[in-house]
Amino acid sequence: MGELCVRSVLVTGANRGLGLGLVQHLLGLPKPPQWLFATCRDPKGQRAQELQNLASKHHNLVILPLEVANPTSIKAAAAKVGEHLGGSGLNLLINNAGIVKITLLENETLEDMTEIYTTNTVGPLLMGQAFLPLLKKAAQGSPGSGLSCSKAAIVNMSSYAGSIEDVYVWEFGQVVSYRCSKAALNMLTKCQSLAYREHGILCVTLHPGWVQTEMGGSSESFKPPLTVDASVQGMLKVLSSLSEKETGTFLDWEGKILPW
Ligand code: NDP
């Protein structure tokens, strides 16, 4: 597997955790993207400080506001990205932003189920729709008939917790709203792969591993097995190797196919 080489990338939820790690590693590639759009809810806020520091050093990094649960915000970001790219398209869309609420089945509510589904599932759906014209443009501008992340791709950050067959780490947390949202995100990815294949767009759903972030857990008493760096390095390697064979699949950070 070689290094990922892609002209333009957009990452949601890029101010911390895996999103920030993806941005850092993409900037550090031997051939970094010419355009890297790092989006987050509050680009000027304290929680985006690291991203702001990076942007002051890397002129290919553009920070944009984007709330994935808000269609108006998504459309505004797509318009801005289009302006930056001029006539060219967006090659790689990484739907990374996500939320979890630690709950038991008996305590799930309409509000929590709806909020988690809106962010984790509807967000990536709307992102795919809004950025479709730019992804199509990227595919049209790349020679060859195959699919790849360098050409045009949607990567949805899912979770093994959404696997219906394995129900990964049930003992650790039921998090039913989260599991349902990621199972639905996996189905969305399959549907996107079928609908967007004819436009030359590859679609995959990825499990990043169990990673030391705010969501994964990072206290002294408990550390998940993977660092952000290890997960991101693995995922970028996997992305560099994807072709039409993998579109519509559920993979982990090492490229292993996971059960739905
Ligand atoms: P973090 O909680 O560390 O970061 C989540 C990111 O998503 C933050 O940047 C947050 O922004 C952003 N975000 C949340 N809601 C929205 C929204 N409505 N609009 C825009 N941005 C939003 O999580 P991780 O980095 O660990 O997780 C990233 C992805 O990986 C998620 O989709 C998660 O489900 C998945 N994943 C993570 C695992 C892990 O072990 N860490 C395991 C399996 C999957 P803000 O700072 O504004 O809140």
PDB file of C-alpha atoms and ligand atoms in Angstrom:
ATOM      1  CA  MET A   1       0.000   0.000   0.000  1.00  0.00           C
ATOM      2  CA  GLY A   2       1.376   3.413  -0.973  1.00  0.00           C
ATOM      3  CA  GLU A   3       0.781   6.821   0.544  1.00  0.00           C
ATOM      4  CA  LEU A   4      -2.532   8.531  -0.047  1.00  0.00           C
ATOM      5  CA  CYS A   5      -2.250  11.155  -2.764  1.00  0.00           C
ATOM      6  CA  VAL A   6      -5.353  13.309  -3.124  1.00  0.00           C
ATOM      7  CA  ARG A   7      -5.835  16.857  -4.368  1.00  0.00           C
ATOM      8  CA  SER A   8      -8.702  18.017  -2.160  1.00  0.00           C
ATOM      9  CA  VAL A   9     -10.195  16.680   1.077  1.00  0.00           C
ATOM     10  CA  LEU A  10     -12.910  17.805   3.503  1.00  0.00           C
ATOM     11  CA  VAL A  11     -13.108  16.527   7.089  1.00  0.00           C
ATOM     12  CA  THR A  12     -16.071  17.221   9.417  1.00  0.00           C
ATOM     13  CA  GLY A  13     -15.591  17.493  13.188  1.00  0.00           C
ATOM     14  CA  ALA A  14     -11.966  18.446  12.541  1.00  0.00           C
ATOM     15  CA  ASN A  15     -11.267  20.453  15.714  1.00  0.00           C
ATOM     16  CA  ARG A  16     -10.467  17.507  17.994  1.00  0.00           C
ATOM     17  CA  GLY A  17     -10.155  13.734  18.255  1.00  0.00           C
ATOM     18  CA  LEU A  18      -9.911  11.690  15.080  1.00  0.00           C
ATOM     19  CA  GLY A  19     -10.921  14.622  12.862  1.00  0.00           C
ATOM     20  CA  LEU A  20      -7.987  16.715  14.084  1.00  0.00           C
ATOM     21  CA  GLY A  21      -5.702  13.679  13.766  1.00  0.00           C
ATOM     22  CA  LEU A  22      -6.798  13.191  10.164  1.00  0.00           C
ATOM     23  CA  VAL A  23      -6.017  16.834   9.384  1.00  0.00           C
ATOM     24  CA  GLN A  24      -2.570  16.616  11.028  1.00  0.00           C
ATOM     25  CA  HIS A  25      -1.642  13.442   9.160  1.00  0.00           C
ATOM     26  CA  LEU A  26      -3.004  14.675   5.817  1.00  0.00           C
ATOM     27  CA  LEU A  27      -0.846  17.813   6.180  1.00  0.00           C
ATOM     28  CA  GLY A  28       2.162  15.603   6.925  1.00  0.00           C
ATOM     29  CA  LEU A  29       1.841  13.376   3.843  1.00  0.00           C
ATOM     30  CA  PRO A  30       4.750  13.431   1.365  1.00  0.00           C
ATOM     31  CA  LYS A  31       2.269  14.927  -1.100  1.00  0.00           C
ATOM     32  CA  PRO A  32      -0.258  16.790   1.066  1.00  0.00           C
ATOM     33  CA  PRO A  33      -3.591  17.838  -0.435  1.00  0.00           C
ATOM     34  CA  GLN A  34      -3.586  21.093  -2.338  1.00  0.00           C
ATOM     35  CA  TRP A  35      -6.838  21.928  -0.537  1.00  0.00           C
ATOM     36  CA  LEU A  36      -7.686  20.628   2.913  1.00  0.00           C
ATOM     37  CA  PHE A  37     -11.029  21.820   4.281  1.00  0.00           C
ATOM     38  CA  ALA A  38     -11.184  21.310   8.041  1.00  0.00           C
ATOM     39  CA  THR A  39     -14.721  21.989   9.223  1.00  0.00           C
ATOM     40  CA  CYS A  40     -16.059  22.385  12.741  1.00  0.00           C
ATOM     41  CA  ARG A  41     -18.963  23.936  14.618  1.00  0.00           C
ATOM     42  CA  ASP A  42     -17.080  26.880  16.074  1.00  0.00           C
ATOM     43  CA  PRO A  43     -13.888  27.682  14.135  1.00  0.00           C
ATOM     44  CA  LYS A  44     -13.101  30.759  16.232  1.00  0.00           C
ATOM     45  CA  GLY A  45     -13.751  29.108  19.593  1.00  0.00           C
ATOM     46  CA  GLN A  46     -11.335  27.759  22.189  1.00  0.00           C
ATOM     47  CA  ARG A  47     -11.962  24.181  21.093  1.00  0.00           C
ATOM     48  CA  ALA A  48     -10.613  24.971  17.622  1.00  0.00           C
ATOM     49  CA  GLN A  49      -7.343  26.480  18.881  1.00  0.00           C
ATOM     50  CA  GLU A  50      -5.124  23.646  17.569  1.00  0.00           C
ATOM     51  CA  LEU A  51      -6.771  23.862  14.179  1.00  0.00           C
ATOM     52  CA  GLN A  52      -6.207  27.628  14.089  1.00  0.00           C
ATOM     53  CA  ASN A  53      -2.518  27.116  14.954  1.00  0.00           C
ATOM     54  CA  LEU A  54      -2.174  24.624  12.106  1.00  0.00           C
ATOM     55  CA  ALA A  55      -3.889  26.989   9.652  1.00  0.00           C
ATOM     56  CA  SER A  56      -1.401  29.746  10.479  1.00  0.00           C
ATOM     57  CA  LYS A  57       1.406  27.425   9.301  1.00  0.00           C
ATOM     58  CA  HIS A  58      -0.243  25.616   6.383  1.00  0.00           C
ATOM     59  CA  HIS A  59      -1.707  27.707   3.583  1.00  0.00           C
ATOM     60  CA  ASN A  60      -3.477  24.709   2.038  1.00  0.00           C
ATOM     61  CA  LEU A  61      -5.602  24.370   5.197  1.00  0.00           C
ATOM     62  CA  VAL A  62      -8.961  26.168   5.111  1.00  0.00           C
ATOM     63  CA  ILE A  63     -11.128  26.179   8.235  1.00  0.00           C
ATOM     64  CA  LEU A  64     -14.861  26.477   7.637  1.00  0.00           C
ATOM     65  CA  PRO A  65     -17.870  26.476   9.979  1.00  0.00           C
ATOM     66  CA  LEU A  66     -20.058  23.415   9.558  1.00  0.00           C
ATOM     67  CA  GLU A  67     -22.741  22.010  11.846  1.00  0.00           C
ATOM     68  CA  VAL A  68     -23.684  18.635  10.332  1.00  0.00           C
ATOM     69  CA  ALA A  69     -27.147  18.647  11.905  1.00  0.00           C
ATOM     70  CA  ASN A  70     -28.068  21.885  10.128  1.00  0.00           C
ATOM     71  CA  PRO A  71     -28.903  21.769   6.384  1.00  0.00           C
ATOM     72  CA  THR A  72     -28.362  25.530   5.960  1.00  0.00           C
ATOM     73  CA  SER A  73     -24.885  25.284   7.452  1.00  0.00           C
ATOM     74  CA  ILE A  74     -24.055  22.327   5.176  1.00  0.00           C
ATOM     75  CA  LYS A  75     -25.201  24.175   2.052  1.00  0.00           C
ATOM     76  CA  ALA A  76     -23.244  27.295   3.026  1.00  0.00           C
ATOM     77  CA  ALA A  77     -20.082  25.200   3.521  1.00  0.00           C
ATOM     78  CA  ALA A  78     -20.563  23.454   0.154  1.00  0.00           C
ATOM     79  CA  ALA A  79     -20.874  26.850  -1.559  1.00  0.00           C
ATOM     80  CA  LYS A  80     -17.679  28.104   0.151  1.00  0.00           C
ATOM     81  CA  VAL A  81     -15.742  24.967  -0.780  1.00  0.00           C
ATOM     82  CA  GLY A  82     -16.917  25.376  -4.394  1.00  0.00           C
ATOM     83  CA  GLU A  83     -15.632  28.971  -4.407  1.00  0.00           C
ATOM     84  CA  HIS A  84     -12.216  27.936  -3.075  1.00  0.00           C
ATOM     85  CA  LEU A  85     -11.878  25.115  -5.579  1.00  0.00           C
ATOM     86  CA  GLY A  86     -12.703  27.332  -8.549  1.00  0.00           C
ATOM     87  CA  GLY A  87     -13.541  25.039 -11.436  1.00  0.00           C
ATOM     88  CA  SER A  88     -12.298  21.784  -9.896  1.00  0.00           C
ATOM     89  CA  GLY A  89     -14.149  19.270  -7.736  1.00  0.00           C
ATOM     90  CA  LEU A  90     -13.758  17.804  -4.252  1.00  0.00           C
ATOM     91  CA  ASN A  91     -12.002  14.440  -4.260  1.00  0.00           C
ATOM     92  CA  LEU A  92     -12.525  13.120  -0.754  1.00  0.00           C
ATOM     93  CA  LEU A  93     -15.316  13.795   1.732  1.00  0.00           C
ATOM     94  CA  ILE A  94     -14.727  12.371   5.224  1.00  0.00           C
ATOM     95  CA  ASN A  95     -17.888  12.417   7.346  1.00  0.00           C
ATOM     96  CA  ASN A  96     -16.140  12.109  10.697  1.00  0.00           C
ATOM     97  CA  ALA A  97     -18.274  14.212  13.097  1.00  0.00           C
ATOM     98  CA  GLY A  98     -20.289  12.131  15.522  1.00  0.00           C
ATOM     99  CA  ILE A  99     -21.775  12.026  19.009  1.00  0.00           C
ATOM    100  CA  VAL A 100     -22.610   9.435  21.624  1.00  0.00           C
ATOM    101  CA  LYS A 101     -24.688   9.509  24.805  1.00  0.00           C
ATOM    102  CA  ILE A 102     -23.904   6.916  27.437  1.00  0.00           C
ATOM    103  CA  THR A 103     -27.306   5.357  28.056  1.00  0.00           C
ATOM    104  CA  LEU A 104     -29.047   2.117  28.942  1.00  0.00           C
ATOM    105  CA  LEU A 105     -31.808   0.765  26.736  1.00  0.00           C
ATOM    106  CA  GLU A 106     -34.402   1.535  29.390  1.00  0.00           C
ATOM    107  CA  ASN A 107     -33.353   5.188  29.553  1.00  0.00           C
ATOM    108  CA  GLU A 108     -33.306   6.005  25.840  1.00  0.00           C
ATOM    109  CA  THR A 109     -35.652   8.857  24.924  1.00  0.00           C
ATOM    110  CA  LEU A 110     -37.220  10.267  21.797  1.00  0.00           C
ATOM    111  CA  GLU A 111     -34.947  13.314  22.152  1.00  0.00           C
ATOM    112  CA  ASP A 112     -31.715  11.315  22.455  1.00  0.00           C
ATOM    113  CA  MET A 113     -32.589   8.852  19.694  1.00  0.00           C
ATOM    114  CA  THR A 114     -33.466  11.762  17.407  1.00  0.00           C
ATOM    115  CA  GLU A 115     -30.422  13.873  18.241  1.00  0.00           C
ATOM    116  CA  ILE A 116     -27.936  11.030  17.758  1.00  0.00           C
ATOM    117  CA  TYR A 117     -29.597   9.857  14.532  1.00  0.00           C
ATOM    118  CA  THR A 118     -29.711  13.410  13.163  1.00  0.00           C
ATOM    119  CA  THR A 119     -25.998  13.986  13.758  1.00  0.00           C
ATOM    120  CA  ASN A 120     -24.573  10.538  12.992  1.00  0.00           C
ATOM    121  CA  THR A 121     -26.824   9.431  10.138  1.00  0.00           C
ATOM    122  CA  VAL A 122     -28.803  12.318   8.646  1.00  0.00           C
ATOM    123  CA  GLY A 123     -25.702  14.565   8.740  1.00  0.00           C
ATOM    124  CA  PRO A 124     -23.678  12.276   6.427  1.00  0.00           C
ATOM    125  CA  LEU A 125     -26.725  11.845   4.162  1.00  0.00           C
ATOM    126  CA  LEU A 126     -27.120  15.625   3.746  1.00  0.00           C
ATOM    127  CA  MET A 127     -23.363  16.067   3.342  1.00  0.00           C
ATOM    128  CA  GLY A 128     -23.332  13.519   0.520  1.00  0.00           C
ATOM    129  CA  GLN A 129     -26.223  15.301  -1.207  1.00  0.00           C
ATOM    130  CA  ALA A 130     -24.775  18.797  -0.825  1.00  0.00           C
ATOM    131  CA  PHE A 131     -21.273  17.844  -1.968  1.00  0.00           C
ATOM    132  CA  LEU A 132     -22.404  15.526  -4.766  1.00  0.00           C
ATOM    133  CA  PRO A 133     -21.932  18.127  -7.535  1.00  0.00           C
ATOM    134  CA  LEU A 134     -18.336  18.756  -6.380  1.00  0.00           C
ATOM    135  CA  LEU A 135     -17.602  15.029  -6.008  1.00  0.00           C
ATOM    136  CA  LYS A 136     -19.003  14.377  -9.492  1.00  0.00           C
ATOM    137  CA  LYS A 137     -16.856  17.160 -10.879  1.00  0.00           C
ATOM    138  CA  ALA A 138     -13.769  15.589  -9.272  1.00  0.00           C
ATOM    139  CA  ALA A 139     -14.627  12.185 -10.740  1.00  0.00           C
ATOM    140  CA  GLN A 140     -15.145  13.695 -14.188  1.00  0.00           C
ATOM    141  CA  GLY A 141     -11.792  15.430 -13.941  1.00  0.00           C
ATOM    142  CA  SER A 142      -9.873  12.207 -13.136  1.00  0.00           C
ATOM    143  CA  PRO A 143      -8.838   9.880 -15.916  1.00  0.00           C
ATOM    144  CA  GLY A 144      -9.624   6.157 -15.829  1.00  0.00           C
ATOM    145  CA  SER A 145     -12.778   4.183 -15.164  1.00  0.00           C
ATOM    146  CA  GLY A 146     -11.926   2.715 -11.739  1.00  0.00           C
ATOM    147  CA  LEU A 147     -12.895   4.101  -8.335  1.00  0.00           C
ATOM    148  CA  SER A 148     -10.457   5.464  -5.750  1.00  0.00           C
ATOM    149  CA  CYS A 149     -10.098   7.990  -2.935  1.00  0.00           C
ATOM    150  CA  SER A 150      -7.795  10.072  -5.138  1.00  0.00           C
ATOM    151  CA  LYS A 151     -10.561  10.347  -7.704  1.00  0.00           C
ATOM    152  CA  ALA A 152     -13.808  10.829  -5.731  1.00  0.00           C
ATOM    153  CA  ALA A 153     -14.946   9.207  -2.495  1.00  0.00           C
ATOM    154  CA  ILE A 154     -17.202   9.470   0.538  1.00  0.00           C
ATOM    155  CA  VAL A 155     -15.819   7.965   3.739  1.00  0.00           C
ATOM    156  CA  ASN A 156     -18.331   7.639   6.571  1.00  0.00           C
ATOM    157  CA  MET A 157     -16.851   7.231  10.035  1.00  0.00           C
ATOM    158  CA  SER A 158     -18.897   4.444  11.513  1.00  0.00           C
ATOM    159  CA  SER A 159     -18.283   2.105  14.431  1.00  0.00           C
ATOM    160  CA  TYR A 160     -18.054  -1.613  15.032  1.00  0.00           C
ATOM    161  CA  ALA A 161     -20.604  -0.849  17.763  1.00  0.00           C
ATOM    162  CA  GLY A 162     -23.102  -0.590  14.903  1.00  0.00           C
ATOM    163  CA  SER A 163     -22.488  -4.175  13.753  1.00  0.00           C
ATOM    164  CA  ILE A 164     -25.741  -6.123  14.203  1.00  0.00           C
ATOM    165  CA  GLU A 165     -23.881  -9.436  13.972  1.00  0.00           C
ATOM    166  CA  ASP A 166     -21.210  -8.699  16.605  1.00  0.00           C
ATOM    167  CA  VAL A 167     -22.744  -5.939  18.825  1.00  0.00           C
ATOM    168  CA  TYR A 168     -19.170  -5.011  19.747  1.00  0.00           C
ATOM    169  CA  VAL A 169     -18.451  -4.250  23.453  1.00  0.00           C
ATOM    170  CA  TRP A 170     -22.080  -4.541  24.613  1.00  0.00           C
ATOM    171  CA  GLU A 171     -20.775  -5.262  28.144  1.00  0.00           C
ATOM    172  CA  PHE A 172     -18.904  -1.965  28.092  1.00  0.00           C
ATOM    173  CA  GLY A 173     -21.921   0.149  27.185  1.00  0.00           C
ATOM    174  CA  GLN A 174     -25.338  -0.396  25.692  1.00  0.00           C
ATOM    175  CA  VAL A 175     -25.424   3.019  23.942  1.00  0.00           C
ATOM    176  CA  VAL A 176     -28.446   1.897  21.923  1.00  0.00           C
ATOM    177  CA  SER A 177     -29.057   5.248  20.200  1.00  0.00           C
ATOM    178  CA  TYR A 178     -25.404   5.303  19.058  1.00  0.00           C
ATOM    179  CA  ARG A 179     -25.453   1.684  17.847  1.00  0.00           C
ATOM    180  CA  CYS A 180     -28.684   2.257  15.898  1.00  0.00           C
ATOM    181  CA  SER A 181     -27.311   5.441  14.320  1.00  0.00           C
ATOM    182  CA  LYS A 182     -24.148   3.665  13.138  1.00  0.00           C
ATOM    183  CA  ALA A 183     -26.046   0.593  11.854  1.00  0.00           C
ATOM    184  CA  ALA A 184     -28.175   3.042   9.864  1.00  0.00           C
ATOM    185  CA  LEU A 185     -25.041   4.887   8.695  1.00  0.00           C
ATOM    186  CA  ASN A 186     -23.735   1.564   7.369  1.00  0.00           C
ATOM    187  CA  MET A 187     -26.949   1.079   5.385  1.00  0.00           C
ATOM    188  CA  LEU A 188     -26.712   4.659   4.140  1.00  0.00           C
ATOM    189  CA  THR A 189     -23.169   3.965   2.910  1.00  0.00           C
ATOM    190  CA  LYS A 190     -24.334   0.885   1.015  1.00  0.00           C
ATOM    191  CA  CYS A 191     -27.114   2.945  -0.615  1.00  0.00           C
ATOM    192  CA  GLN A 192     -24.693   5.773  -1.471  1.00  0.00           C
ATOM    193  CA  SER A 193     -22.280   3.257  -3.015  1.00  0.00           C
ATOM    194  CA  LEU A 194     -25.044   1.897  -5.279  1.00  0.00           C
ATOM    195  CA  ALA A 195     -26.405   5.302  -6.271  1.00  0.00           C
ATOM    196  CA  TYR A 196     -23.070   7.084  -6.717  1.00  0.00           C
ATOM    197  CA  ARG A 197     -21.059   4.317  -8.444  1.00  0.00           C
ATOM    198  CA  GLU A 198     -22.256   5.479 -11.862  1.00  0.00           C
ATOM    199  CA  HIS A 199     -20.871   8.939 -11.063  1.00  0.00           C
ATOM    200  CA  GLY A 200     -17.428   7.478 -10.313  1.00  0.00           C
ATOM    201  CA  ILE A 201     -17.689   7.951  -6.533  1.00  0.00           C
ATOM    202  CA  LEU A 202     -16.402   5.305  -4.122  1.00  0.00           C
ATOM    203  CA  CYS A 203     -18.231   4.997  -0.762  1.00  0.00           C
ATOM    204  CA  VAL A 204     -17.048   3.128   2.331  1.00  0.00           C
ATOM    205  CA  THR A 205     -17.918   2.976   5.999  1.00  0.00           C
ATOM    206  CA  LEU A 206     -14.953   2.770   8.398  1.00  0.00           C
ATOM    207  CA  HIS A 207     -14.422   1.661  11.992  1.00  0.00           C
ATOM    208  CA  PRO A 208     -11.416   3.596  13.348  1.00  0.00           C
ATOM    209  CA  GLY A 209     -10.675   1.100  16.132  1.00  0.00           C
ATOM    210  CA  TRP A 210     -11.215   1.907  19.797  1.00  0.00           C
ATOM    211  CA  VAL A 211      -9.320   5.161  20.099  1.00  0.00           C
ATOM    212  CA  GLN A 212      -8.110   7.492  22.867  1.00  0.00           C
ATOM    213  CA  THR A 213     -10.352  10.502  22.264  1.00  0.00           C
ATOM    214  CA  GLU A 214     -13.056  12.241  24.296  1.00  0.00           C
ATOM    215  CA  MET A 215     -15.565   9.847  22.802  1.00  0.00           C
ATOM    216  CA  GLY A 216     -13.440   6.694  23.073  1.00  0.00           C
ATOM    217  CA  GLY A 217     -12.281   7.569  26.593  1.00  0.00           C
ATOM    218  CA  SER A 218      -8.925   8.915  27.666  1.00  0.00           C
ATOM    219  CA  SER A 219      -8.840   8.995  31.468  1.00  0.00           C
ATOM    220  CA  GLU A 220      -5.866   7.696  33.464  1.00  0.00           C
ATOM    221  CA  SER A 221      -7.932   4.812  34.858  1.00  0.00           C
ATOM    222  CA  PHE A 222      -8.975   3.573  31.417  1.00  0.00           C
ATOM    223  CA  LYS A 223      -7.272   3.991  28.076  1.00  0.00           C
ATOM    224  CA  PRO A 224      -8.623   2.469  24.840  1.00  0.00           C
ATOM    225  CA  PRO A 225      -6.062   0.371  22.955  1.00  0.00           C
ATOM    226  CA  LEU A 226      -5.364   2.765  20.071  1.00  0.00           C
ATOM    227  CA  THR A 227      -3.824   6.224  19.927  1.00  0.00           C
ATOM    228  CA  VAL A 228      -5.252   8.759  17.466  1.00  0.00           C
ATOM    229  CA  ASP A 229      -1.976   8.590  15.509  1.00  0.00           C
ATOM    230  CA  ALA A 230      -2.082   4.795  15.120  1.00  0.00           C
ATOM    231  CA  SER A 231      -5.733   4.810  14.069  1.00  0.00           C
ATOM    232  CA  VAL A 232      -5.315   7.656  11.585  1.00  0.00           C
ATOM    233  CA  GLN A 233      -2.136   6.206  10.071  1.00  0.00           C
ATOM    234  CA  GLY A 234      -3.946   2.908   9.576  1.00  0.00           C
ATOM    235  CA  MET A 235      -7.032   4.536   8.070  1.00  0.00           C
ATOM    236  CA  LEU A 236      -5.053   6.679   5.613  1.00  0.00           C
ATOM    237  CA  LYS A 237      -3.160   3.594   4.459  1.00  0.00           C
ATOM    238  CA  VAL A 238      -6.453   1.774   3.953  1.00  0.00           C
ATOM    239  CA  LEU A 239      -7.915   4.730   2.032  1.00  0.00           C
ATOM    240  CA  SER A 240      -4.890   4.797  -0.284  1.00  0.00           C
ATOM    241  CA  SER A 241      -5.514   1.165  -1.255  1.00  0.00           C
ATOM    242  CA  LEU A 242      -9.264   1.263  -1.955  1.00  0.00           C
ATOM    243  CA  SER A 243     -10.660   0.506  -5.412  1.00  0.00           C
ATOM    244  CA  GLU A 244     -14.050  -0.352  -6.936  1.00  0.00           C
ATOM    245  CA  LYS A 245     -13.833  -3.776  -5.216  1.00  0.00           C
ATOM    246  CA  GLU A 246     -14.279  -2.130  -1.820  1.00  0.00           C
ATOM    247  CA  THR A 247     -17.037   0.338  -2.566  1.00  0.00           C
ATOM    248  CA  GLY A 248     -20.046  -0.323  -0.316  1.00  0.00           C
ATOM    249  CA  THR A 249     -18.041  -2.263   2.287  1.00  0.00           C
ATOM    250  CA  PHE A 250     -17.598  -1.898   6.061  1.00  0.00           C
ATOM    251  CA  LEU A 251     -13.875  -1.887   6.917  1.00  0.00           C
ATOM    252  CA  ASP A 252     -11.761  -1.272   9.991  1.00  0.00           C
ATOM    253  CA  TRP A 253      -8.649   0.889  10.363  1.00  0.00           C
ATOM    254  CA  GLU A 254      -6.485  -2.049   9.244  1.00  0.00           C
ATOM    255  CA  GLY A 255      -8.553  -2.779   6.140  1.00  0.00           C
ATOM    256  CA  LYS A 256     -10.306  -5.842   7.588  1.00  0.00           C
ATOM    257  CA  ILE A 257     -13.875  -6.414   6.358  1.00  0.00           C
ATOM    258  CA  LEU A 258     -16.306  -6.258   9.287  1.00  0.00           C
ATOM    259  CA  PRO A 259     -19.663  -8.036   9.598  1.00  0.00           C
ATOM    260  CA  TRP A 260     -22.704  -5.779   9.100  1.00  0.00           C
TER     261      TRP A 260
HETATM  262  P1  NDP B   1     -14.762  13.137  19.639  1.00  0.00           P
HETATM  263  O1  NDP B   1     -15.909  13.186  20.579  1.00  0.00           O
HETATM  264  O2  NDP B   1     -13.387  13.233  20.169  1.00  0.00           O
HETATM  265  O3  NDP B   1     -14.950  14.280  18.515  1.00  0.00           O
HETATM  266  C1  NDP B   1     -16.179  14.410  17.852  1.00  0.00           C
HETATM  267  C2  NDP B   1     -16.081  15.515  16.823  1.00  0.00           C
HETATM  268  O4  NDP B   1     -17.347  15.618  16.165  1.00  0.00           O
HETATM  269  C3  NDP B   1     -15.797  16.887  17.446  1.00  0.00           C
HETATM  270  O5  NDP B   1     -15.002  17.634  16.569  1.00  0.00           O
HETATM  271  C4  NDP B   1     -17.193  17.508  17.545  1.00  0.00           C
HETATM  272  O6  NDP B   1     -17.205  18.912  17.540  1.00  0.00           O
HETATM  273  C5  NDP B   1     -17.780  16.981  16.237  1.00  0.00           C
HETATM  274  N1  NDP B   1     -19.231  17.090  16.209  1.00  0.00           N
HETATM  275  C6  NDP B   1     -20.140  16.523  17.021  1.00  0.00           C
HETATM  276  N2  NDP B   1     -21.378  16.876  16.671  1.00  0.00           N
HETATM  277  C7  NDP B   1     -21.251  17.697  15.590  1.00  0.00           C
HETATM  278  C8  NDP B   1     -22.162  18.401  14.775  1.00  0.00           C
HETATM  279  N3  NDP B   1     -23.488  18.336  14.984  1.00  0.00           N
HETATM  280  N4  NDP B   1     -21.680  19.138  13.741  1.00  0.00           N
HETATM  281  C9  NDP B   1     -20.353  19.211  13.517  1.00  0.00           C
HETATM  282  N5  NDP B   1     -19.436  18.592  14.268  1.00  0.00           N
HETATM  283  C10 NDP B   1     -19.885  17.844  15.296  1.00  0.00           C
HETATM  284  O7  NDP B   1     -14.966  11.807  18.808  1.00  0.00           O
HETATM  285  P2  NDP B   1     -13.906  10.903  18.014  1.00  0.00           P
HETATM  286  O8  NDP B   1     -12.887  11.750  17.382  1.00  0.00           O
HETATM  287  O9  NDP B   1     -13.526   9.781  18.877  1.00  0.00           O
HETATM  288  O10 NDP B   1     -14.883  10.299  16.899  1.00  0.00           O
HETATM  289  C11 NDP B   1     -14.872  10.667  15.538  1.00  0.00           C
HETATM  290  C12 NDP B   1     -15.756   9.677  14.786  1.00  0.00           C
HETATM  291  O11 NDP B   1     -15.261   8.347  14.968  1.00  0.00           O
HETATM  292  C13 NDP B   1     -17.209   9.662  15.282  1.00  0.00           C
HETATM  293  O12 NDP B   1     -18.083   9.553  14.195  1.00  0.00           O
HETATM  294  C14 NDP B   1     -17.263   8.413  16.143  1.00  0.00           C
HETATM  295  O13 NDP B   1     -18.557   7.861  16.220  1.00  0.00           O
HETATM  296  C15 NDP B   1     -16.291   7.482  15.432  1.00  0.00           C
HETATM  297  N6  NDP B   1     -15.746   6.429  16.287  1.00  0.00           N
HETATM  298  C16 NDP B   1     -14.895   6.719  17.324  1.00  0.00           C
HETATM  299  C17 NDP B   1     -14.397   5.692  18.106  1.00  0.00           C
HETATM  300  C18 NDP B   1     -13.432   5.929  19.228  1.00  0.00           C
HETATM  301  O14 NDP B   1     -13.043   4.941  19.867  1.00  0.00           O
HETATM  302  N7  NDP B   1     -13.016   7.147  19.493  1.00  0.00           N
HETATM  303  C19 NDP B   1     -14.775   4.287  17.866  1.00  0.00           C
HETATM  304  C20 NDP B   1     -15.668   4.119  16.771  1.00  0.00           C
HETATM  305  C21 NDP B   1     -16.120   5.143  16.016  1.00  0.00           C
HETATM  306  P3  NDP B   1     -17.338  19.823  18.898  1.00  0.00           P
HETATM  307  O15 NDP B   1     -15.958  20.005  19.429  1.00  0.00           O
HETATM  308  O16 NDP B   1     -17.964  21.081  18.394  1.00  0.00           O
HETATM  309  O17 NDP B   1     -18.221  19.059  19.845  1.00  0.00           O
END
